[in-house]
Short mmCIF file of C-alpha atoms (C1' of nucleotides) in Angstrom, two decimals:
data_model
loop_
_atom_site.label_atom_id
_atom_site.label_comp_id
_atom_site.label_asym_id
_atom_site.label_seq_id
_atom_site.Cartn_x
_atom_site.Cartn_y
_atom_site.Cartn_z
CA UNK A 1 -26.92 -3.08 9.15
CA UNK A 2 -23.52 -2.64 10.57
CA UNK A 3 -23.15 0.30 11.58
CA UNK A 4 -24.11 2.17 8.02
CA UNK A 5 -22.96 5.81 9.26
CA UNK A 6 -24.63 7.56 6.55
CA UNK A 7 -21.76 10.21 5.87
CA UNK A 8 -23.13 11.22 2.84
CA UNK A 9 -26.32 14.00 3.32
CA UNK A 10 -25.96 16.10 0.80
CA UNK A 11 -25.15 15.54 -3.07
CA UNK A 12 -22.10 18.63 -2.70
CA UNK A 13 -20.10 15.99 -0.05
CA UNK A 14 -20.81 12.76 -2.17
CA UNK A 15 -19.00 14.96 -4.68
CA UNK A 16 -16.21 16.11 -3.03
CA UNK A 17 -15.83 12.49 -1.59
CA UNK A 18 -15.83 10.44 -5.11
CA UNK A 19 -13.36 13.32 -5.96
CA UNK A 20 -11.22 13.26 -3.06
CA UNK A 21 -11.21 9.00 -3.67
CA UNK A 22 -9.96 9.10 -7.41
CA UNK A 23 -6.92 11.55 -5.99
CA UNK A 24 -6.23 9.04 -3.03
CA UNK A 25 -5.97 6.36 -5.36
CA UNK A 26 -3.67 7.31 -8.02
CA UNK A 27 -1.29 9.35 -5.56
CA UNK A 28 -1.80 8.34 -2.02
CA UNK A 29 -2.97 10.33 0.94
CA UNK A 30 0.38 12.05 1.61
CA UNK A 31 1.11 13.09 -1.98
CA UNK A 32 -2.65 14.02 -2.75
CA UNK A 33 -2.99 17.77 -1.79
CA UNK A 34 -6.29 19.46 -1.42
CA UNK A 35 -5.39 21.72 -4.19
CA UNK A 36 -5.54 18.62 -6.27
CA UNK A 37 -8.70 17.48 -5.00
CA UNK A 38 -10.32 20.97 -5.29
CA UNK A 39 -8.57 21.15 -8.78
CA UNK A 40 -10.06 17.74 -9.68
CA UNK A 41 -13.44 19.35 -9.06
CA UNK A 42 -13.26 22.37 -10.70
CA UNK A 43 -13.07 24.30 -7.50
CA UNK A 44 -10.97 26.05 -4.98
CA UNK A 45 -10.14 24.21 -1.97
CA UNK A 46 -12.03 26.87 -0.11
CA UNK A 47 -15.16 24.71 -0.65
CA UNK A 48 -13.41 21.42 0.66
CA UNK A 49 -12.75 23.15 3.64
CA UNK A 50 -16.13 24.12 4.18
CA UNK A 51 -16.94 20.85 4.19
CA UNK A 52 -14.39 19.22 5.88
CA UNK A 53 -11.92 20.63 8.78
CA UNK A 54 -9.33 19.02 7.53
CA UNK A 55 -7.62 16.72 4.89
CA UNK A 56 -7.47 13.71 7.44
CA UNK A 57 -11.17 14.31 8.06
CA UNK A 58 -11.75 14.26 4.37
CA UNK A 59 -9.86 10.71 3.88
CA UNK A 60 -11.67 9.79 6.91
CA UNK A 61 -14.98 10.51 4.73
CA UNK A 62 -13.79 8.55 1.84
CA UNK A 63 -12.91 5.45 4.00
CA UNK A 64 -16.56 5.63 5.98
CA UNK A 65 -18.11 6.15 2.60
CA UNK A 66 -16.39 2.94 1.24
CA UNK A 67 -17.40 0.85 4.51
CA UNK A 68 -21.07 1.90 4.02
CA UNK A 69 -21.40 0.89 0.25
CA UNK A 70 -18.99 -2.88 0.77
CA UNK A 71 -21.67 -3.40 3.89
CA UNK A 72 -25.18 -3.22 1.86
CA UNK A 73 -23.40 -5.16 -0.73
CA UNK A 74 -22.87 -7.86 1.35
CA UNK A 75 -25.59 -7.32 3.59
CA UNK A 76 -27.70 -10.06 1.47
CA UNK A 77 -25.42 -12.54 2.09
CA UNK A 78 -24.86 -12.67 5.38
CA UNK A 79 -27.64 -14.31 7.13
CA UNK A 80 -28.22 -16.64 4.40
CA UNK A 81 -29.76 -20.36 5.45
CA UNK A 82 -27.52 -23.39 4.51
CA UNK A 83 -24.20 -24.56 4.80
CA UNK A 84 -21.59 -21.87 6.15
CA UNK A 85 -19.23 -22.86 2.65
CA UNK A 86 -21.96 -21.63 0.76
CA UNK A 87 -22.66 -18.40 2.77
CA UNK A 88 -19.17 -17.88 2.32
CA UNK A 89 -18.95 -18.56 -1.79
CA UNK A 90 -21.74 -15.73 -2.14
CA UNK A 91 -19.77 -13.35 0.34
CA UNK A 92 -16.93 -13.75 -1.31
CA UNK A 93 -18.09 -13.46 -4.79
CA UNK A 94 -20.08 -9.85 -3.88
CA UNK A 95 -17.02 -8.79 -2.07
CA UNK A 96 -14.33 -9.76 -4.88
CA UNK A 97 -17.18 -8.13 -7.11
CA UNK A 98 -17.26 -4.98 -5.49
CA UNK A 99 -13.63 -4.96 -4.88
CA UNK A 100 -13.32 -4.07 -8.81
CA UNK A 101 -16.42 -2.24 -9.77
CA UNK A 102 -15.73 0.40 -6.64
CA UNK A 103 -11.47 0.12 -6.86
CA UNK A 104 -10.57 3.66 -6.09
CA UNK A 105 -12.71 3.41 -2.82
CA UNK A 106 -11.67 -0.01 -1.71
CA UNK A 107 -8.22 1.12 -2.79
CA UNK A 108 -8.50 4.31 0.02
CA UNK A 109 -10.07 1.97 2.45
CA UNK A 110 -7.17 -0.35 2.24
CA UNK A 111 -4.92 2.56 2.28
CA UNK A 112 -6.45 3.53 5.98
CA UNK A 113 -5.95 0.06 7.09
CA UNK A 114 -2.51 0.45 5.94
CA UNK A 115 -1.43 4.04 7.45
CA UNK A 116 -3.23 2.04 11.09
CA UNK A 117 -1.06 -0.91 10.87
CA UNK A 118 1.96 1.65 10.28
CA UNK A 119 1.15 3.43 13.73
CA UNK A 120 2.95 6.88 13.83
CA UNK A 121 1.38 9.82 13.23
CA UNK A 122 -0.57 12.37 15.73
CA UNK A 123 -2.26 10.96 18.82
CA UNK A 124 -5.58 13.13 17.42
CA UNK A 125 -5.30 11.29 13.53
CA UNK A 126 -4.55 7.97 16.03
CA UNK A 127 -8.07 8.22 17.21
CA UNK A 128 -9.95 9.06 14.26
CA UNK A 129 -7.98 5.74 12.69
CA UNK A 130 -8.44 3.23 15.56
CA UNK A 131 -12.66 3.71 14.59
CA UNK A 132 -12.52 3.65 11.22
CA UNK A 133 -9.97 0.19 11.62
CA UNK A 134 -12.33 -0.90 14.19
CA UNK A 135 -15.07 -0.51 11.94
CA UNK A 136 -13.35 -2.42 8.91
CA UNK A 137 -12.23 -5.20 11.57
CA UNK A 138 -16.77 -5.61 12.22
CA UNK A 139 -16.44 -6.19 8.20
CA UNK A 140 -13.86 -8.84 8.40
CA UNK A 141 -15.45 -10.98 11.54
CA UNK A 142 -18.28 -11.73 9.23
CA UNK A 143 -15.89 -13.85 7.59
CA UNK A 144 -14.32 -15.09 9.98
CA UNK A 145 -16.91 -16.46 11.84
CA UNK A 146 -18.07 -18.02 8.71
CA UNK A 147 -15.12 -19.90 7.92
CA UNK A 148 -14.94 -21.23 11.39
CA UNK A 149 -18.27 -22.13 11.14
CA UNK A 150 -17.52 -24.06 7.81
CA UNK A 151 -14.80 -25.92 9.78
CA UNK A 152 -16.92 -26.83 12.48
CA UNK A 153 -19.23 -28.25 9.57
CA UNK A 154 -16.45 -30.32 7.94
CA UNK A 155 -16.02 -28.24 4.63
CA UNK A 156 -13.10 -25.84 5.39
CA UNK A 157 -9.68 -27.31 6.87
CA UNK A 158 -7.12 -24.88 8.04
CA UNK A 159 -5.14 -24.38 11.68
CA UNK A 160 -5.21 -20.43 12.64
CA UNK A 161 -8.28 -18.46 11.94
CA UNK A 162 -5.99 -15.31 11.66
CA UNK A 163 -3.74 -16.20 9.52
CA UNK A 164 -6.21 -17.62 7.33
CA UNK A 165 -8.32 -15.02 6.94
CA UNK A 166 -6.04 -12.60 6.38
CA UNK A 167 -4.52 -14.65 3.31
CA UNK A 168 -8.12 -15.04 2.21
CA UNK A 169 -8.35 -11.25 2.12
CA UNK A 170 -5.34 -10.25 0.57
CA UNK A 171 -6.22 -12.95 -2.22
CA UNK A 172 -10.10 -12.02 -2.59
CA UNK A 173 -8.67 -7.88 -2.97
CA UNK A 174 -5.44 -8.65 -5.20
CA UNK A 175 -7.81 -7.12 -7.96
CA UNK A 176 -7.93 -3.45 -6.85
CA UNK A 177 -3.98 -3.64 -7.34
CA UNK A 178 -4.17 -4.67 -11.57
CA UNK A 179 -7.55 -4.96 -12.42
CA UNK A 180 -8.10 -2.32 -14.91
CA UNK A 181 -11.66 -1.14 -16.15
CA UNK A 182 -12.39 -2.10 -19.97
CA UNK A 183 -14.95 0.12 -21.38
CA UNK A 184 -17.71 -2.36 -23.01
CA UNK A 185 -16.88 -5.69 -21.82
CA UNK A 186 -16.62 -4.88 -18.01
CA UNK A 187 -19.48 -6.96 -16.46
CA UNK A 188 -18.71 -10.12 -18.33
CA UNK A 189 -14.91 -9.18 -17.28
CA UNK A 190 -15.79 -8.76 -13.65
CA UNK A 191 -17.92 -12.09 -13.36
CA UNK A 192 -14.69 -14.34 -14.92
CA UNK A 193 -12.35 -12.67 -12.65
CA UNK A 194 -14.46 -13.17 -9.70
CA UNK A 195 -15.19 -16.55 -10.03
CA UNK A 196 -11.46 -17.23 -10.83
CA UNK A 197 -10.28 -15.62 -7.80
CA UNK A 198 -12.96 -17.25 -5.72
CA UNK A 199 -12.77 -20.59 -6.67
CA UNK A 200 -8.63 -20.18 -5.70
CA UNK A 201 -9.22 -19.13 -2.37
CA UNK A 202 -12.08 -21.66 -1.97
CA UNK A 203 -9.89 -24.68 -2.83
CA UNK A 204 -7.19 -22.94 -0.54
CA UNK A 205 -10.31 -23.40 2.48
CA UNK A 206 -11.21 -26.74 1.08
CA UNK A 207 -8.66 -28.32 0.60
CA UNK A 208 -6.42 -31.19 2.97
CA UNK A 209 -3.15 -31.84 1.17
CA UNK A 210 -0.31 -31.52 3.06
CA UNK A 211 2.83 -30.25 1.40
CA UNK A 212 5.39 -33.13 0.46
CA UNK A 213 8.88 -31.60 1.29
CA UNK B 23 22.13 -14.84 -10.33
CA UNK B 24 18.99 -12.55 -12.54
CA UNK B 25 20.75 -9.93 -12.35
CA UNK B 26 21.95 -8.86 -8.75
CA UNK B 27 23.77 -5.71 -9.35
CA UNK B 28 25.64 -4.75 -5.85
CA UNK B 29 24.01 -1.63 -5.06
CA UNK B 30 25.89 -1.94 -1.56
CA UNK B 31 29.33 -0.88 -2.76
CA UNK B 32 30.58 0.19 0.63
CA UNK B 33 29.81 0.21 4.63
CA UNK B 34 28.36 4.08 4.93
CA UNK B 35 26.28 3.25 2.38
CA UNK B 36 24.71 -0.04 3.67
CA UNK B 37 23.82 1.89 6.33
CA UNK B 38 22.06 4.78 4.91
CA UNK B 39 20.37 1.96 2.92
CA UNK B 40 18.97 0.39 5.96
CA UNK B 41 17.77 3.28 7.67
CA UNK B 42 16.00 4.50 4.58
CA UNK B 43 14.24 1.10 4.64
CA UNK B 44 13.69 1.55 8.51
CA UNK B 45 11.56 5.48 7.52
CA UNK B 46 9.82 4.07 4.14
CA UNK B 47 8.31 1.31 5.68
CA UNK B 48 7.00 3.30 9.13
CA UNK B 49 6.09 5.88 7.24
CA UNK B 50 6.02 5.02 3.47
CA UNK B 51 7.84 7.26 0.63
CA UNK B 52 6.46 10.58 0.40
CA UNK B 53 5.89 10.83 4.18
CA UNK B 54 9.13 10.14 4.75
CA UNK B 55 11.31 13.09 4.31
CA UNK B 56 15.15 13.21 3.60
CA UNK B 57 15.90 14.59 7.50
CA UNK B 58 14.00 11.64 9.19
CA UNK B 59 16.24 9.11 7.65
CA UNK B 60 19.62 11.42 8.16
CA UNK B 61 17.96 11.23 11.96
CA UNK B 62 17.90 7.88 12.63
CA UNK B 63 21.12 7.68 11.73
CA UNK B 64 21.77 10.31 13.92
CA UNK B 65 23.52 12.51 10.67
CA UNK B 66 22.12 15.36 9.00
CA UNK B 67 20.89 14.94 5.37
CA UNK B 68 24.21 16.48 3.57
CA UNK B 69 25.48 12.98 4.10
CA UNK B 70 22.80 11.21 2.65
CA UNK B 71 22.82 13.42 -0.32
CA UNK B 72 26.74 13.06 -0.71
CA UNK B 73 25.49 8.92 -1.93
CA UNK B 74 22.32 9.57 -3.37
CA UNK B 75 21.63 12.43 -5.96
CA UNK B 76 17.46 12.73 -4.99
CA UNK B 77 15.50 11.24 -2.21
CA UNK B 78 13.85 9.18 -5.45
CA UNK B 79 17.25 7.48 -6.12
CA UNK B 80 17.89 7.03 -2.45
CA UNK B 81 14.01 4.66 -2.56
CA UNK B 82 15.66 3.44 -5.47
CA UNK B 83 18.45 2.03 -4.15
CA UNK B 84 16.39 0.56 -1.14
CA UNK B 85 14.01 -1.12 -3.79
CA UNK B 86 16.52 -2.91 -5.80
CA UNK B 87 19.27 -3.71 -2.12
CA UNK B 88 15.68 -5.82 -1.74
CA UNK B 89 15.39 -7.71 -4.85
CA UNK B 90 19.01 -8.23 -4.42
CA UNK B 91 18.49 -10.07 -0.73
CA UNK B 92 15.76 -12.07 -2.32
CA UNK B 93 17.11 -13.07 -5.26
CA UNK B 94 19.77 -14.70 -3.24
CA UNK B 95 17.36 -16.16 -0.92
CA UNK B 96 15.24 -18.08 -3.73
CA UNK B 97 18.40 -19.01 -5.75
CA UNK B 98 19.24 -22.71 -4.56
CA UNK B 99 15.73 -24.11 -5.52
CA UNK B 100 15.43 -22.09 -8.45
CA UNK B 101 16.42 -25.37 -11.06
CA UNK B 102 15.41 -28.22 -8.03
CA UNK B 103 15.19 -31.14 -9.97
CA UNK B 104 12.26 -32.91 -9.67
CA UNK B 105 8.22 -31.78 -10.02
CA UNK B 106 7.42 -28.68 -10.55
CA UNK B 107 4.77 -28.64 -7.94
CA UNK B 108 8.11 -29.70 -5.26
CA UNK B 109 10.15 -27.12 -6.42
CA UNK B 110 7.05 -24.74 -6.05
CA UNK B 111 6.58 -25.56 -2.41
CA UNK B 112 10.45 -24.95 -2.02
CA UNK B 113 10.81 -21.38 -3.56
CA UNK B 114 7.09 -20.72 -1.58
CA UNK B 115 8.71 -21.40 1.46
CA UNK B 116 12.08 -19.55 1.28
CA UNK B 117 9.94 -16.65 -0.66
CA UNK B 118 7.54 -16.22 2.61
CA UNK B 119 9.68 -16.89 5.05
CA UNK B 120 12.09 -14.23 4.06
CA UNK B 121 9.35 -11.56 3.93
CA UNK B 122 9.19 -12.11 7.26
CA UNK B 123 12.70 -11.88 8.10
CA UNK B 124 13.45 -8.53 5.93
CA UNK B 125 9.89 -7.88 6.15
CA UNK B 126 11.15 -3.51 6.11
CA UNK B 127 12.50 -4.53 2.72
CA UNK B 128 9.52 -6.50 1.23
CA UNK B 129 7.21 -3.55 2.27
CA UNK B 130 9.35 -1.14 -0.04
CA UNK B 131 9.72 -3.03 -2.80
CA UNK B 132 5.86 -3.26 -2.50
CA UNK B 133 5.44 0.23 -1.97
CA UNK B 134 7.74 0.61 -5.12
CA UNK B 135 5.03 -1.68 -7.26
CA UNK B 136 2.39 0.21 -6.48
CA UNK B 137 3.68 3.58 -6.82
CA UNK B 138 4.30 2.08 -10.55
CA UNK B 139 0.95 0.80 -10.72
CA UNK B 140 -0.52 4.62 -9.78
CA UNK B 141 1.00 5.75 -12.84
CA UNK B 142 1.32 9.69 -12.94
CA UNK B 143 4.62 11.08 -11.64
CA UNK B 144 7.17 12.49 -13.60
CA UNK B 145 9.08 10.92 -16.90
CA UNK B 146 11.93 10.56 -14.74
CA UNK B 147 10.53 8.91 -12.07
CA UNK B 148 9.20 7.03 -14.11
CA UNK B 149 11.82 5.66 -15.64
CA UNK B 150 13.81 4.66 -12.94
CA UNK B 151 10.39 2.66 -11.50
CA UNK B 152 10.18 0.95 -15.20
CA UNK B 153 13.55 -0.30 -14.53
CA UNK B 154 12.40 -1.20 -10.83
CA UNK B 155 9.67 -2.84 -11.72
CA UNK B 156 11.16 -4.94 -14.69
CA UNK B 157 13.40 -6.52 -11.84
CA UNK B 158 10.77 -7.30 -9.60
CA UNK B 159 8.35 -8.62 -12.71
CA UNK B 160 11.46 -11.40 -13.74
CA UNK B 161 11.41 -12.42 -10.07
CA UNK B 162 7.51 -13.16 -10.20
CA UNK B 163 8.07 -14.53 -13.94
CA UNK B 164 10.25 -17.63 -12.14
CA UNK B 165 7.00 -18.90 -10.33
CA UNK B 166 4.90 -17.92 -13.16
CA UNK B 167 7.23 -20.20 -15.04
CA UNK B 168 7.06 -22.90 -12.33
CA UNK B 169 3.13 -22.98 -11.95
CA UNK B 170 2.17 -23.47 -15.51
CA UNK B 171 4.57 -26.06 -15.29
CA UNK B 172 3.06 -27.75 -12.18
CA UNK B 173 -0.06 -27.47 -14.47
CA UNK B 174 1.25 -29.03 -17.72
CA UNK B 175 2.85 -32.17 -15.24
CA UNK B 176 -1.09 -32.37 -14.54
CA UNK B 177 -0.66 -31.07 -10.33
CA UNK B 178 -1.76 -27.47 -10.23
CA UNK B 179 -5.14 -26.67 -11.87
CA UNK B 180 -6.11 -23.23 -12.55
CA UNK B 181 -7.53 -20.89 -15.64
CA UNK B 182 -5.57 -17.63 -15.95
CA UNK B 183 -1.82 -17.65 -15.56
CA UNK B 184 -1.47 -13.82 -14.73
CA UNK B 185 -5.09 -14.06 -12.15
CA UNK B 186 -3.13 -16.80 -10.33
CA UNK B 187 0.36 -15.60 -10.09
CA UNK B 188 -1.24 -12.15 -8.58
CA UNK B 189 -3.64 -14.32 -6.57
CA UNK B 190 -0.77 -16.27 -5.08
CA UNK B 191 1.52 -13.74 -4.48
CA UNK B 192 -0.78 -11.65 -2.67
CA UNK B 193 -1.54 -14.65 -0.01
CA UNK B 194 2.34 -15.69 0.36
CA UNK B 195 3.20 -11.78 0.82
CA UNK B 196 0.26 -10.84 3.31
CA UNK B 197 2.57 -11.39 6.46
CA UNK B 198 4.71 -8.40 5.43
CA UNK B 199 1.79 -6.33 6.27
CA UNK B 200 0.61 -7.95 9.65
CA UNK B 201 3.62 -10.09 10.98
CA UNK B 202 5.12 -8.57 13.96
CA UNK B 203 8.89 -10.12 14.90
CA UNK B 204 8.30 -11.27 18.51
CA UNK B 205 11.80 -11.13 20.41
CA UNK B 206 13.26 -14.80 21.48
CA UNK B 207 10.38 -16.88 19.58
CA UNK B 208 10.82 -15.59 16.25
CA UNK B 209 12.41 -18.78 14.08
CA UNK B 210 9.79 -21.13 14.92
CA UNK B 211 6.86 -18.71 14.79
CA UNK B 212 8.42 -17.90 11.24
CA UNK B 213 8.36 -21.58 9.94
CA UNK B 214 4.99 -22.06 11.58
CA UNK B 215 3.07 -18.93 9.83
CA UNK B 216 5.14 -19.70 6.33
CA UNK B 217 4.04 -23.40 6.58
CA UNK B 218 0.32 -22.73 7.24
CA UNK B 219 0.70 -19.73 4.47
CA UNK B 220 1.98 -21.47 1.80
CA UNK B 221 -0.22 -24.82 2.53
CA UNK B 222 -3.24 -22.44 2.19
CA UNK B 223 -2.18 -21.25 -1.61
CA UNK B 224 -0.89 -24.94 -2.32
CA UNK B 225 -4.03 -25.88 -1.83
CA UNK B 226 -5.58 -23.26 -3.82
CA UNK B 227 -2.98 -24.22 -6.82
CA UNK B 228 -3.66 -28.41 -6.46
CA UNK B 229 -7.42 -27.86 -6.09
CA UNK B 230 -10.01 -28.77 -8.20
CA UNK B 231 -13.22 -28.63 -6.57
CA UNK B 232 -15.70 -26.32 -8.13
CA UNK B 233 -17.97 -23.52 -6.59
CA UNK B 234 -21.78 -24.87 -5.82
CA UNK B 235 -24.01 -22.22 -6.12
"C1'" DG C 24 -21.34 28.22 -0.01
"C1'" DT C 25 -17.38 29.37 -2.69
"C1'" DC C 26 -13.35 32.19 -3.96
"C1'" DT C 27 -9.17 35.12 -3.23
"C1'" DA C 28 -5.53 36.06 -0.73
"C1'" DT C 29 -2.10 34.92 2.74
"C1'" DA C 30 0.16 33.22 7.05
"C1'" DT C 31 3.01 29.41 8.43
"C1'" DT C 32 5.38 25.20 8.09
"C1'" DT C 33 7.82 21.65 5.94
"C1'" DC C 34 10.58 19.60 2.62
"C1'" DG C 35 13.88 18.70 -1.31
"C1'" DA C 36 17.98 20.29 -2.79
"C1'" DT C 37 22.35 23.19 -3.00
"C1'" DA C 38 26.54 25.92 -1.55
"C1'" DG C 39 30.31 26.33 1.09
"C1'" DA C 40 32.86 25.67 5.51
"C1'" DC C 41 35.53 22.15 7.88
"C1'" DG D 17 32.80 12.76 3.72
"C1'" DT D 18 29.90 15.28 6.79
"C1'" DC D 19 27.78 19.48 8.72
"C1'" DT D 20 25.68 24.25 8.75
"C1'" DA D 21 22.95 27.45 6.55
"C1'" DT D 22 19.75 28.69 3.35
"C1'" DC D 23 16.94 29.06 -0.93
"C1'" DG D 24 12.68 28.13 -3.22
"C1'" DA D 25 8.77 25.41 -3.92
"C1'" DA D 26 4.86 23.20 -2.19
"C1'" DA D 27 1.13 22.26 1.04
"C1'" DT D 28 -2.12 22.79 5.20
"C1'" DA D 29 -5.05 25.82 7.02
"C1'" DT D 30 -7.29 30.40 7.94
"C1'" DA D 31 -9.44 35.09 7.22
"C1'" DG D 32 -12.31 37.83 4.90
"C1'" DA D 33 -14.63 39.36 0.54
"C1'" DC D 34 -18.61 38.21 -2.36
#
DNA sequence: GTCTATATTTCGATAGAC
DNA sequence: GTCTATCGAAATATAGAC
């Protein structure tokens, strides 16, 4: 299944960690302390640290935790019979789907990929970051070996594989920047946004107009 | 010219400016501290705060030196006669092409949006990022303004205005995040990426094909 | 397993010399 | 206009009580 780490045993973590990933998302990893975290739980942060050595190993929780739940989402999906293009309409619609219902932990997972690309930092936080990347990067050759399938099968048109997928990406997440949870009407919500969001980036694959300058 | 309002009075300044863009982006704002931009400029931080009052006024000024650049940059195709759809293609072009060329830039003013988006902070900080923000939303209102007219002249096809504008922008600004300037090649590699960008969300924008489920 | 100190470092900001 | 020196406020991490 991908690698599924299982980070989570015990209920006390999964705690800390859904804690720790609402702080990460509305400050950042720099400006979250793990007084706030600890405060979010209605704790000390002697019990974070019981947990977890240290606040990078912490974030590094959150982002493993994140990787594990996107993976069984999609895990349905991905060895589905038919046409690569519609393989890829179902990944993308459980991924765009999961992108909103579980923001704050896509929103620290893309935060990781972000403090990677950056470089900097300690050659020890380096490490941990190059797996955790490297395990995101697994994620993201599912797609990209089914879009290049879908070329080879006539249905998607584009020239670099890269570059493609990493505008499909940035397009199928742009929700965990402004979507914003309704109480009520969120499922119905979700769905329309989805499919919107989707259907853009699958006419972006499909399509074979050439820009008239 | 929406606004442009010459942050960059004088020399010293433009090069504080530039440095501080340098730091945010390696590092991003609240890792970056005052003495690693008065570093790289090889000065210690009593002349940075002799321009700026507060490390948030020195982002400040970084964020809005940026809209500045690219407010200049989209300017000639801004009232192209002509299709909408052609004078979409024109400001998609000169938009992704310069986040490539200032990409340091782009990544702060992004930085900036999504430190609004967080919230929190205080109401001082926040005010400052309302004003930030209002700058950047009338630059993103011009191709909201363009596509619905693309849509009305019966090219682009697409549900929700606000979906697709975010949609869009996050495929034509994705290079910022994993473009790397490669000495001696860089102008063509530039046009090459922005070309197969911006064809990619064209056809996402003149598509009508459907999802088959 | 969690809490109460506390040691240590870093950072934003200021005051005053030059 | 820039630098040196320093204050005071966080924040990471640890030690030891309970």
């Amino acid at each position: 299944m991908l690698g599924a780490r299982e980070v989570v045993s015990d209920s006390s973590t999964a705690e800390i960690l859904l804690a720790a990933a609402d702080c990460f998302m509305e400050r950042g990893y720099t400006a979250t302390s793990v007084d706030d975290v600890a405060r979010r739980l209605g704790a000390t942060k002697g019990r974070i640290y019981h947990h977890f050595p240290s606040k990078a190993d912490l974030f590094a929780g959150v982002f493993e935790y994140g990787m594990d739940l996107i993976c069984v989402v999609i895990e349905p999906y991905r060895n589905m019979p038919g046409p690569a293009a519609e393989r890829w309409t179902q990944l993308a619609l459980a991924h765009t789907k999961h992108m909103m219902r579980a923001k704050t932990l896509a929103r620290v997972v893309w935060e990781g990929v972000e403090m990677h690309l950056r470089g900097a930092r300690t050659p020890e936080q380096r490490l941990v970051l190059d797996g955790l990347v490297k395990y995101r990067n697994s994620y993201s050759n599912i797609f990209r070996e089914t879009i290049v399938q879908a070329r080879e099968e006539g249905d998607f048109h584009f020239e670099d594989p890269a570059i493609t997928v990493q505008s499909m990406f940035m397009a199928l997440n742009a929700p965990i920047f402004w979507y914003v949870p309704r109480p009520g009407e969120d499922e119905e919500n979700i769905e329309s946004i989805a499919r919107q969001v989707v259907t853009f980036v699958y006419r972006g694959l499909t399509g074979k107009g050439e820009l008239d300058l």
